[in-house]
């Protein structure tokens, strides 16, 4: 017990609860780290504390399939207690501050916790409010505005496409980084195919803030051709800044000129940012992401702090697939430095993957690493849209996530993990 405050003669005190390993965030990265630390025998569950305010865990990659009519939303959500490792310590209040000099964490409910090792895994926050009017039209069930970046609005997207009777569909993409940078265009190809099959006359327009369709030249070439064949019009350097009744307003990124475009359906993607407490705690890079070494995942200043996933500064595309490749490296390095006083190994080379649905039956699997270098697992299937890759993504990955990943057994493309690997 430690005194923390005095006021008019009264002494307030707070218990500082200690854990060997604190993990902030029980999303894909936080769960995977906890499960692998326990599975590998490095820590007992009671010595690990996860900070996670959300009652539900989401398989977010499934939301593209929800919006695209390929999956029921119920299959993408599970109560948190069903996915957390058994007997792990949990705090359900959001973290508001880290004091890295004192190895302390503060939570919204006033709690103070200490740690030996800390993993920051808070993801990236979606902010629909940054687009004027967006939230209002998303929440209005009668308005033709939706987004797969939220499970409720993904359900709405599915309904809107199902009921669509023709006209202009606009799809947008905000400034990068965002989670799964391929998702804003996956929903185009899925919707395009559904409407085509129903014979609905539609004009599809893709408005991107960036200047290219995809960051890796090989896939950019394939996707450019695909858009040409499907008559999807791409508009680059156009940022959605406001939504009005059936009107979207874009800002040209070069000239700052505003342009109004009418729509019959709008699919928008929210701007995304790291949690503010990371930068406020002195742990962020210039953009506020947890500043870690790109190959070891160790914080650049504090050697007992680690980060992975969407909230980290790792300069790769933010995906669950990347998390699967990052987790074993982080676990190994945390244990090496903490328990054996060895240097961390620069084992992560930026692997990430983006399975891009190109229709209701085919998919282009993009896999790459740092500097947009290709890092393909099945090269013969990855130069074209593939039916096999479609089924891998639609049928196998959700099972792998819920049955294998949350138990720490999924090693990404290395397949099943056999423990004691670190
Ligand atoms: C529409 C869509 C499609 C996608 N498609 C794919 C795909 O096809 N393939 C793929 O690999 N990836 C895909 N992704 C990306 C993937 O879901 C993310 O990259 C992955 O979930 C990142 O894991 P994370 O743990 O870093 O973040 P998250 O899984 O988002 O978890 C972050 C957790 O931190 C918690 N948290 C936040 N702030 C605090 C705080 N202050 N205190 C405590 N806890 C906090 C949150 O509640 C959350 O549970 C997609 C994402 C979306 C939205």
Short mmCIF file of C-alpha atoms and ligand atoms in Angstrom, two decimals:
data_model
loop_
_atom_site.label_atom_id
_atom_site.label_comp_id
_atom_site.label_asym_id
_atom_site.label_seq_id
_atom_site.Cartn_x
_atom_site.Cartn_y
_atom_site.Cartn_z
CA UNK A 1 0.00 0.00 0.00
CA UNK A 2 1.39 3.39 -0.91
CA UNK A 3 0.20 6.90 -0.02
CA UNK A 4 -0.58 8.88 -3.12
CA UNK A 5 -2.42 12.03 -2.03
CA UNK A 6 -3.28 14.25 0.93
CA UNK A 7 -6.21 16.67 1.24
CA UNK A 8 -7.26 18.62 4.36
CA UNK A 9 -5.68 16.15 6.69
CA UNK A 10 -7.18 13.10 4.99
CA UNK A 11 -4.77 10.71 3.39
CA UNK A 12 -5.88 8.89 0.28
CA UNK A 13 -4.02 5.77 -0.55
CA UNK A 14 -4.09 3.36 -3.41
CA UNK A 15 -2.91 -0.16 -3.77
CA UNK A 16 -0.50 -0.53 -6.65
CA UNK A 17 -1.13 -3.93 -8.12
CA UNK A 18 1.95 -5.56 -9.59
CA UNK A 19 2.12 -7.96 -12.54
CA UNK A 20 5.21 -9.42 -14.10
CA UNK A 21 3.84 -8.73 -17.58
CA UNK A 22 1.25 -6.06 -18.38
CA UNK A 23 -0.47 -6.12 -21.77
CA UNK A 24 -2.51 -3.07 -22.79
CA UNK A 25 -5.23 -4.17 -25.23
CA UNK A 26 -6.99 -7.53 -25.58
CA UNK A 27 -7.36 -7.36 -29.35
CA UNK A 28 -5.68 -9.65 -31.85
CA UNK A 29 -2.16 -8.72 -30.71
CA UNK A 30 -2.77 -8.64 -26.95
CA UNK A 31 -4.56 -11.99 -26.92
CA UNK A 32 -1.96 -13.65 -29.10
CA UNK A 33 0.92 -12.40 -26.94
CA UNK A 34 -0.77 -13.55 -23.71
CA UNK A 35 -1.64 -16.98 -25.11
CA UNK A 36 1.90 -17.58 -26.43
CA UNK A 37 3.60 -16.42 -23.22
CA UNK A 38 1.45 -18.84 -21.23
CA UNK A 39 1.58 -21.65 -23.79
CA UNK A 40 5.34 -21.46 -24.04
CA UNK A 41 5.58 -21.76 -20.25
CA UNK A 42 7.19 -18.35 -19.73
CA UNK A 43 4.59 -17.07 -17.29
CA UNK A 44 1.64 -18.37 -15.36
CA UNK A 45 -1.67 -16.67 -16.24
CA UNK A 46 -1.95 -14.93 -12.87
CA UNK A 47 1.35 -13.09 -13.49
CA UNK A 48 0.02 -11.54 -16.69
CA UNK A 49 -2.48 -8.67 -16.59
CA UNK A 50 -4.47 -7.59 -19.65
CA UNK A 51 -6.05 -4.13 -19.68
CA UNK A 52 -9.12 -4.24 -21.93
CA UNK A 53 -12.29 -2.15 -21.53
CA UNK A 54 -14.23 -3.82 -24.35
CA UNK A 55 -16.75 -6.53 -23.44
CA UNK A 56 -16.53 -8.13 -26.90
CA UNK A 57 -13.60 -9.31 -28.99
CA UNK A 58 -13.98 -8.79 -32.73
CA UNK A 59 -12.57 -10.71 -35.68
CA UNK A 60 -12.37 -7.48 -37.68
CA UNK A 61 -11.24 -9.06 -40.98
CA UNK A 62 -14.70 -10.68 -40.99
CA UNK A 63 -16.41 -7.28 -41.31
CA UNK A 64 -15.44 -7.06 -44.99
CA UNK A 65 -17.28 -10.34 -45.51
CA UNK A 66 -20.26 -9.06 -43.50
CA UNK A 67 -20.52 -5.95 -45.71
CA UNK A 68 -19.94 -8.09 -48.78
CA UNK A 69 -22.74 -10.54 -47.99
CA UNK A 70 -20.42 -13.49 -47.31
CA UNK A 71 -20.73 -13.84 -43.54
CA UNK A 72 -23.12 -13.28 -40.64
CA UNK A 73 -21.95 -10.60 -38.22
CA UNK A 74 -22.48 -12.99 -35.27
CA UNK A 75 -19.51 -15.00 -36.53
CA UNK A 76 -17.22 -11.98 -36.04
CA UNK A 77 -17.86 -11.25 -32.36
CA UNK A 78 -17.33 -13.17 -29.11
CA UNK A 79 -17.60 -12.15 -25.44
CA UNK A 80 -14.15 -11.21 -24.16
CA UNK A 81 -14.23 -13.80 -21.38
CA UNK A 82 -14.52 -16.57 -23.99
CA UNK A 83 -11.27 -15.63 -25.69
CA UNK A 84 -9.06 -14.49 -22.79
CA UNK A 85 -6.64 -17.13 -21.50
CA UNK A 86 -8.02 -18.89 -18.41
CA UNK A 87 -7.04 -17.43 -15.01
CA UNK A 88 -5.31 -14.41 -16.53
CA UNK A 89 -5.59 -11.15 -14.53
CA UNK A 90 -7.84 -8.61 -16.22
CA UNK A 91 -8.53 -4.90 -15.70
CA UNK A 92 -11.57 -3.71 -17.59
CA UNK A 93 -10.79 0.00 -17.31
CA UNK A 94 -9.03 1.79 -20.18
CA UNK A 95 -5.40 2.81 -19.69
CA UNK A 96 -5.00 6.59 -19.58
CA UNK A 97 -1.30 6.97 -18.88
CA UNK A 98 1.98 5.11 -18.58
CA UNK A 99 4.80 6.38 -16.40
CA UNK A 100 7.74 4.50 -17.94
CA UNK A 101 10.31 5.75 -15.45
CA UNK A 102 8.32 4.24 -12.58
CA UNK A 103 7.00 1.21 -14.52
CA UNK A 104 3.48 2.36 -13.72
CA UNK A 105 0.16 2.30 -15.56
CA UNK A 106 -2.85 4.48 -14.71
CA UNK A 107 -6.39 3.52 -15.64
CA UNK A 108 -9.55 5.57 -16.18
CA UNK A 109 -11.07 4.36 -12.89
CA UNK A 110 -8.07 5.70 -10.94
CA UNK A 111 -6.24 2.39 -10.61
CA UNK A 112 -2.44 2.28 -10.53
CA UNK A 113 -0.58 -0.83 -11.63
CA UNK A 114 3.10 -1.69 -11.86
CA UNK A 115 4.92 -4.09 -14.17
CA UNK A 116 8.28 -5.66 -14.94
CA UNK A 117 7.58 -5.91 -18.69
CA UNK A 118 4.96 -4.00 -20.68
CA UNK A 119 3.41 -4.76 -24.07
CA UNK A 120 1.40 -1.98 -25.74
CA UNK A 121 -1.22 -3.43 -28.12
CA UNK A 122 -4.03 -0.86 -28.27
CA UNK A 123 -4.68 -1.01 -32.03
CA UNK A 124 -5.60 2.05 -34.07
CA UNK A 125 -8.74 4.07 -33.31
CA UNK A 126 -11.32 4.85 -35.98
CA UNK A 127 -12.59 8.43 -35.95
CA UNK A 128 -15.71 8.89 -38.09
CA UNK A 129 -16.14 12.40 -36.62
CA UNK A 130 -13.17 13.65 -38.63
CA UNK A 131 -15.47 13.56 -41.67
CA UNK A 132 -18.11 16.24 -41.13
CA UNK A 133 -21.63 14.78 -41.10
CA UNK A 134 -20.46 11.15 -41.47
CA UNK A 135 -21.61 9.91 -38.08
CA UNK A 136 -25.12 11.33 -38.51
CA UNK A 137 -25.67 9.64 -41.88
CA UNK A 138 -24.09 6.36 -40.76
CA UNK A 139 -26.46 6.23 -37.77
CA UNK A 140 -29.51 7.04 -39.87
CA UNK A 141 -30.87 3.67 -41.02
CA UNK A 142 -32.62 5.33 -43.96
CA UNK A 143 -29.52 7.04 -45.27
CA UNK A 144 -27.41 5.24 -47.91
CA UNK A 145 -24.12 5.64 -46.05
CA UNK A 146 -22.21 2.68 -44.56
CA UNK A 147 -18.76 1.42 -43.56
CA UNK A 148 -17.18 -1.98 -43.01
CA UNK A 149 -14.92 -0.38 -40.37
CA UNK A 150 -17.63 -0.93 -37.73
CA UNK A 151 -19.72 -4.08 -37.38
CA UNK A 152 -23.08 -2.25 -37.27
CA UNK A 153 -22.32 -0.20 -40.35
CA UNK A 154 -20.98 -3.33 -42.10
CA UNK A 155 -24.40 -4.96 -41.59
CA UNK A 156 -25.94 -1.78 -43.04
CA UNK A 157 -23.62 -1.98 -46.07
CA UNK A 158 -24.81 -5.51 -46.81
CA UNK A 159 -28.46 -4.39 -46.67
CA UNK A 160 -27.86 -1.30 -48.81
CA UNK A 161 -26.19 -3.33 -51.55
CA UNK A 162 -28.93 -5.96 -51.37
CA UNK A 163 -31.60 -3.27 -51.81
CA UNK A 164 -29.67 -1.11 -54.31
CA UNK A 165 -31.65 -0.24 -57.41
CA UNK A 166 -28.97 1.48 -59.50
CA UNK A 167 -26.99 4.71 -59.75
CA UNK A 168 -23.73 6.07 -58.39
CA UNK A 169 -21.77 4.28 -55.68
CA UNK A 170 -18.82 6.13 -54.14
CA UNK A 171 -16.18 4.28 -52.10
CA UNK A 172 -13.57 6.28 -50.19
CA UNK A 173 -10.20 5.77 -48.52
CA UNK A 174 -8.73 8.23 -45.95
CA UNK A 175 -5.04 9.10 -45.47
CA UNK A 176 -2.84 6.13 -44.52
CA UNK A 177 -2.01 4.47 -42.21
CA UNK A 178 -5.25 2.60 -41.65
CA UNK A 179 -5.86 -0.98 -40.61
CA UNK A 180 -5.94 -3.34 -43.59
CA UNK A 181 -5.28 -0.79 -46.31
CA UNK A 182 -6.75 -3.23 -48.87
CA UNK A 183 -10.18 -3.37 -47.20
CA UNK A 184 -11.52 -0.10 -48.73
CA UNK A 185 -11.23 -1.69 -52.17
CA UNK A 186 -12.21 -5.26 -51.22
CA UNK A 187 -15.72 -3.98 -50.58
CA UNK A 188 -15.81 -2.41 -54.05
CA UNK A 189 -15.10 -5.68 -55.84
CA UNK A 190 -17.53 -7.64 -53.64
CA UNK A 191 -20.35 -5.11 -54.19
CA UNK A 192 -19.55 -4.83 -57.90
CA UNK A 193 -19.93 -8.59 -58.37
CA UNK A 194 -23.19 -8.79 -56.40
CA UNK A 195 -24.80 -5.95 -58.34
CA UNK A 196 -23.54 -7.30 -61.66
CA UNK A 197 -25.11 -10.68 -60.92
CA UNK A 198 -28.43 -8.95 -60.23
CA UNK A 199 -28.06 -6.91 -63.46
CA UNK A 200 -28.25 -3.58 -61.62
CA UNK A 201 -26.88 -0.68 -63.65
CA UNK A 202 -24.27 0.95 -61.40
CA UNK A 203 -21.40 3.42 -61.72
CA UNK A 204 -18.63 2.58 -59.24
CA UNK A 205 -16.20 5.34 -58.20
CA UNK A 206 -13.22 4.87 -55.88
CA UNK A 207 -11.92 8.07 -54.23
CA UNK A 208 -8.52 7.57 -52.61
CA UNK A 209 -6.53 10.11 -50.63
CA UNK A 210 -3.28 8.45 -51.75
CA UNK A 211 -1.88 8.73 -55.27
CA UNK A 212 -1.67 5.00 -56.11
CA UNK A 213 -4.09 2.09 -55.98
CA UNK A 214 -1.80 -0.15 -53.87
CA UNK A 215 1.66 0.34 -52.37
CA UNK A 216 3.29 -2.77 -53.90
CA UNK A 217 3.94 -2.39 -57.66
CA UNK A 218 3.12 -6.00 -58.65
CA UNK A 219 -0.33 -5.90 -57.03
CA UNK A 220 -0.93 -2.30 -58.10
CA UNK A 221 -0.57 -3.41 -61.71
CA UNK A 222 -3.02 -6.32 -61.28
CA UNK A 223 -5.56 -4.13 -59.46
CA UNK A 224 -5.33 -1.31 -62.01
CA UNK A 225 -6.13 -3.79 -64.77
CA UNK A 226 -8.96 -5.25 -62.70
CA UNK A 227 -10.55 -1.81 -62.18
CA UNK A 228 -10.24 -1.11 -65.89
CA UNK A 229 -11.98 -4.40 -66.79
CA UNK A 230 -14.73 -3.88 -64.24
CA UNK A 231 -15.17 -0.21 -65.24
CA UNK A 232 -14.45 1.02 -61.73
CA UNK A 233 -13.35 4.66 -61.94
CA UNK A 234 -10.41 5.53 -59.67
CA UNK A 235 -9.90 9.11 -58.47
CA UNK A 236 -6.60 9.70 -56.69
CA UNK A 237 -5.52 12.37 -54.17
CA UNK A 238 -9.15 12.99 -53.20
CA UNK A 239 -9.96 13.10 -49.51
CA UNK A 240 -13.53 12.86 -48.23
CA UNK A 241 -14.07 15.81 -45.87
CA UNK A 242 -17.84 16.11 -45.56
CA UNK A 243 -21.04 14.13 -46.11
CA UNK A 244 -24.36 15.82 -46.83
CA UNK A 245 -27.69 14.41 -48.00
CA UNK A 246 -26.63 12.27 -51.04
CA UNK A 247 -23.59 14.54 -51.56
CA UNK A 248 -19.95 13.80 -50.74
CA UNK A 249 -17.41 16.62 -50.62
CA UNK A 250 -13.80 15.85 -51.52
CA UNK A 251 -10.66 17.90 -51.07
CA UNK A 252 -8.02 17.67 -53.80
CA UNK A 253 -4.75 16.89 -51.98
CA UNK A 254 -2.63 18.96 -54.38
CA UNK A 255 -4.78 22.06 -54.96
CA UNK A 256 -6.98 21.91 -51.80
CA UNK A 257 -9.95 22.60 -54.09
CA UNK A 258 -13.31 21.19 -52.90
CA UNK A 259 -15.56 19.16 -55.19
CA UNK A 260 -19.14 17.93 -54.55
CA UNK A 261 -20.18 14.56 -55.95
CA UNK A 262 -23.70 13.13 -55.72
CA UNK A 263 -24.23 9.52 -54.68
CA UNK A 264 -26.92 6.89 -54.32
CA UNK A 265 -24.72 4.85 -51.96
CA UNK A 266 -21.58 5.91 -50.11
CA UNK A 267 -19.10 3.50 -48.51
CA UNK A 268 -16.70 5.49 -46.36
CA UNK A 269 -13.61 4.58 -44.36
CA UNK A 270 -12.80 6.62 -41.24
CA UNK A 271 -9.48 8.35 -40.57
CA UNK A 272 -7.49 6.39 -37.98
CA UNK A 273 -5.13 7.35 -35.15
CA UNK A 274 -3.15 5.73 -32.33
CA UNK A 275 -4.46 6.13 -28.74
CA UNK A 276 -3.42 9.55 -27.41
CA UNK A 277 -2.01 8.27 -24.12
CA UNK A 278 0.93 6.68 -25.98
CA UNK A 279 2.32 10.04 -27.09
CA UNK A 280 1.23 11.73 -23.87
CA UNK A 281 3.29 9.18 -21.93
CA UNK A 282 6.38 10.02 -23.99
CA UNK A 283 6.34 6.68 -25.82
CA UNK A 284 5.26 7.74 -29.32
CA UNK A 285 7.04 8.44 -32.60
CA UNK A 286 6.32 11.66 -34.52
CA UNK A 287 2.86 10.36 -35.49
CA UNK A 288 2.04 9.09 -31.99
CA UNK A 289 2.55 5.35 -32.63
CA UNK A 290 4.44 3.37 -29.94
CA UNK A 291 8.03 3.87 -31.05
CA UNK A 292 9.73 0.50 -31.29
CA UNK A 293 12.70 -0.93 -33.19
CA UNK A 294 11.39 -2.20 -36.56
CA UNK A 295 13.05 -5.62 -36.23
CA UNK A 296 13.12 -6.36 -32.46
CA UNK A 297 9.82 -4.65 -31.43
CA UNK A 298 11.56 -3.25 -28.32
CA UNK A 299 10.85 0.37 -27.41
CA UNK A 300 13.63 2.67 -28.59
CA UNK A 301 14.11 4.22 -25.12
CA UNK A 302 12.62 1.87 -22.52
CA UNK A 303 14.02 -1.65 -22.79
CA UNK A 304 11.19 -3.30 -20.83
CA UNK A 305 8.49 -1.86 -23.12
CA UNK A 306 7.38 -3.60 -26.32
CA UNK A 307 4.74 -2.98 -28.94
CA UNK A 308 3.19 -4.73 -31.92
CA UNK A 309 0.14 -4.58 -34.13
CA UNK A 310 -1.73 -1.50 -35.30
CA UNK A 311 -0.59 0.86 -32.50
CA UNK A 312 3.12 0.24 -33.14
CA UNK A 313 5.46 2.32 -35.28
CA UNK A 314 6.42 -0.78 -37.32
CA UNK A 315 6.52 0.56 -40.89
CA UNK A 316 4.43 -2.15 -42.48
CA UNK A 317 0.79 -2.58 -43.45
CA UNK A 318 -1.39 -2.92 -40.34
CA UNK A 319 -2.98 -6.38 -40.45
CA UNK A 320 -3.76 -9.36 -38.24
CA UNK A 321 -1.43 -11.36 -40.49
CA UNK A 322 1.40 -8.98 -39.53
CA UNK A 323 0.52 -9.50 -35.85
CA UNK A 324 0.87 -13.28 -36.30
CA UNK A 325 4.42 -12.78 -37.63
CA UNK A 326 5.33 -10.19 -34.97
CA UNK A 327 4.12 -12.12 -31.91
CA UNK A 328 6.75 -14.91 -31.78
CA UNK A 329 9.54 -12.35 -32.27
CA UNK A 330 8.23 -10.15 -29.46
CA UNK A 331 7.74 -13.09 -27.09
CA UNK A 332 11.21 -14.43 -27.81
CA UNK A 333 12.87 -11.03 -27.34
CA UNK A 334 10.95 -10.17 -24.19
CA UNK A 335 12.05 -13.43 -22.58
CA UNK A 336 15.67 -13.20 -23.84
CA UNK A 337 16.18 -9.71 -22.46
CA UNK A 338 14.21 -10.11 -19.25
CA UNK A 339 15.02 -13.63 -18.08
CA UNK A 340 18.39 -14.31 -19.75
CA UNK A 341 19.79 -10.74 -20.01
CA UNK A 342 20.59 -11.32 -23.68
CA UNK A 343 20.23 -8.85 -26.54
CA UNK A 344 17.01 -8.98 -28.60
CA UNK A 345 17.17 -10.63 -32.02
CA UNK A 346 16.19 -8.51 -35.08
CA UNK A 347 13.80 -11.24 -36.24
CA UNK A 348 10.85 -9.33 -37.74
CA UNK A 349 11.34 -8.22 -41.33
CA UNK A 350 7.98 -6.55 -41.85
CA UNK A 351 5.91 -9.51 -43.11
CA UNK A 352 2.27 -8.63 -43.72
CA UNK A 353 -0.47 -9.89 -45.97
CA UNK A 354 -3.61 -8.51 -47.52
CA UNK A 355 -6.14 -10.97 -48.95
CA UNK A 356 -8.07 -8.86 -51.50
CA UNK A 357 -11.48 -10.22 -52.50
CA UNK A 358 -11.80 -9.47 -56.21
CA UNK A 359 -15.28 -10.97 -56.57
CA UNK A 360 -17.71 -13.22 -54.70
CA UNK A 361 -15.60 -16.25 -55.67
CA UNK A 362 -12.02 -15.05 -56.16
CA UNK A 363 -9.24 -13.37 -54.24
CA UNK A 364 -5.77 -11.92 -54.80
CA UNK A 365 -3.44 -12.75 -51.91
CA UNK A 366 -0.89 -9.95 -51.47
CA UNK A 367 2.07 -10.76 -49.21
CA UNK A 368 5.02 -8.47 -48.68
CA UNK A 369 7.51 -7.12 -46.14
CA UNK A 370 9.39 -3.88 -45.41
CA UNK A 371 10.02 -1.59 -48.37
CA UNK A 372 7.09 -3.20 -50.23
CA UNK A 373 9.26 -6.20 -51.14
CA UNK A 374 7.30 -9.30 -52.14
CA UNK A 375 7.29 -12.16 -49.60
CA UNK A 376 4.89 -14.68 -51.14
CA UNK A 377 4.00 -18.09 -49.70
CA UNK A 378 2.17 -19.49 -52.76
CA UNK A 379 3.74 -17.52 -55.68
CA UNK A 380 1.99 -19.52 -58.42
CA UNK A 381 -1.42 -18.53 -57.04
CA UNK A 382 -0.49 -14.92 -56.34
CA UNK A 383 -0.12 -13.39 -59.78
CA UNK A 384 -3.83 -13.67 -60.49
CA UNK A 385 -7.15 -13.81 -58.73
CA UNK A 386 -7.55 -17.30 -57.28
CA UNK A 387 -10.51 -19.42 -56.14
CA UNK A 388 -8.28 -21.46 -53.82
CA UNK A 389 -7.06 -18.29 -52.04
CA UNK A 390 -10.70 -17.16 -51.78
CA UNK A 391 -11.62 -20.25 -49.80
CA UNK A 392 -8.49 -19.96 -47.66
CA UNK A 393 -9.64 -16.49 -46.61
CA UNK A 394 -13.40 -17.04 -46.43
CA UNK A 395 -13.52 -20.50 -44.86
CA UNK A 396 -10.16 -21.31 -43.26
CA UNK A 397 -8.89 -18.03 -41.72
CA UNK A 398 -11.95 -17.43 -39.48
CA UNK A 399 -11.63 -20.96 -38.07
CA UNK A 400 -7.88 -20.51 -37.61
CA UNK A 401 -8.53 -17.24 -35.77
CA UNK A 402 -11.17 -18.44 -33.33
CA UNK A 403 -9.90 -21.97 -32.75
CA UNK A 404 -6.13 -21.63 -33.08
CA UNK A 405 -4.99 -18.00 -32.78
CA UNK A 406 -6.73 -17.18 -29.51
CA UNK A 407 -5.04 -20.23 -27.98
CA UNK A 408 -1.64 -19.02 -29.16
CA UNK A 409 -1.23 -21.99 -31.49
CA UNK A 410 -1.33 -20.12 -34.79
CA UNK A 411 2.06 -19.23 -36.22
CA UNK A 412 0.61 -17.46 -39.26
CA UNK A 413 2.10 -18.85 -42.44
CA UNK A 414 4.47 -21.02 -40.37
CA UNK A 415 1.34 -23.05 -39.55
CA UNK A 416 0.70 -24.57 -36.14
CA UNK A 417 3.08 -23.59 -33.38
CA UNK A 418 4.66 -26.20 -31.19
CA UNK A 419 5.43 -24.65 -27.87
CA UNK A 420 8.70 -24.01 -26.03
CA UNK A 421 9.79 -22.16 -29.13
CA UNK A 422 11.42 -19.16 -27.49
C1 LIG B 1 -12.72 -3.93 -42.11
C2 LIG B 1 -11.42 -4.55 -41.72
C3 LIG B 1 -10.88 -5.55 -42.51
C4 LIG B 1 -9.68 -6.14 -42.18
N1 LIG B 1 -9.20 -7.15 -42.95
C5 LIG B 1 -8.06 -7.80 -42.59
C6 LIG B 1 -7.60 -8.93 -43.33
O1 LIG B 1 -8.22 -9.35 -44.31
N2 LIG B 1 -6.46 -9.53 -42.95
C7 LIG B 1 -5.76 -9.10 -41.85
O2 LIG B 1 -4.74 -9.71 -41.54
N3 LIG B 1 -6.16 -8.03 -41.13
C8 LIG B 1 -7.29 -7.37 -41.46
N4 LIG B 1 -7.75 -6.31 -40.72
C9 LIG B 1 -6.86 -5.70 -39.70
C10 LIG B 1 -6.83 -6.41 -38.36
O3 LIG B 1 -8.13 -6.59 -37.86
C11 LIG B 1 -5.98 -5.60 -37.40
O4 LIG B 1 -4.74 -5.33 -38.02
C12 LIG B 1 -5.75 -6.33 -36.10
O5 LIG B 1 -6.98 -6.50 -35.42
C13 LIG B 1 -4.74 -5.57 -35.24
O6 LIG B 1 -4.67 -6.11 -33.97
P1 LIG B 1 -4.36 -5.16 -32.72
O7 LIG B 1 -4.39 -6.04 -31.52
O8 LIG B 1 -3.16 -4.35 -32.99
O9 LIG B 1 -5.60 -4.15 -32.65
P2 LIG B 1 -7.10 -4.52 -32.28
O10 LIG B 1 -7.41 -5.93 -32.67
O11 LIG B 1 -7.94 -3.44 -32.85
O12 LIG B 1 -7.14 -4.49 -30.69
C14 LIG B 1 -6.85 -3.34 -29.93
C15 LIG B 1 -7.48 -3.53 -28.55
O13 LIG B 1 -6.98 -2.52 -27.66
C16 LIG B 1 -8.05 -2.08 -26.84
N5 LIG B 1 -7.74 -0.73 -26.36
C17 LIG B 1 -7.73 0.42 -27.09
N6 LIG B 1 -7.40 1.46 -26.30
C18 LIG B 1 -7.19 0.96 -25.06
C19 LIG B 1 -6.82 1.54 -23.82
N7 LIG B 1 -6.61 2.86 -23.69
N8 LIG B 1 -6.69 0.73 -22.73
C20 LIG B 1 -6.89 -0.60 -22.84
N9 LIG B 1 -7.24 -1.20 -24.01
C21 LIG B 1 -7.39 -0.43 -25.09
C22 LIG B 1 -9.27 -2.13 -27.77
O14 LIG B 1 -10.48 -2.19 -27.03
C23 LIG B 1 -9.00 -3.40 -28.59
O15 LIG B 1 -9.60 -4.53 -28.02
C24 LIG B 1 -8.98 -5.71 -41.01
C25 LIG B 1 -9.53 -4.72 -40.19
C26 LIG B 1 -10.75 -4.15 -40.55
C27 LIG B 1 -11.36 -3.09 -39.65
#
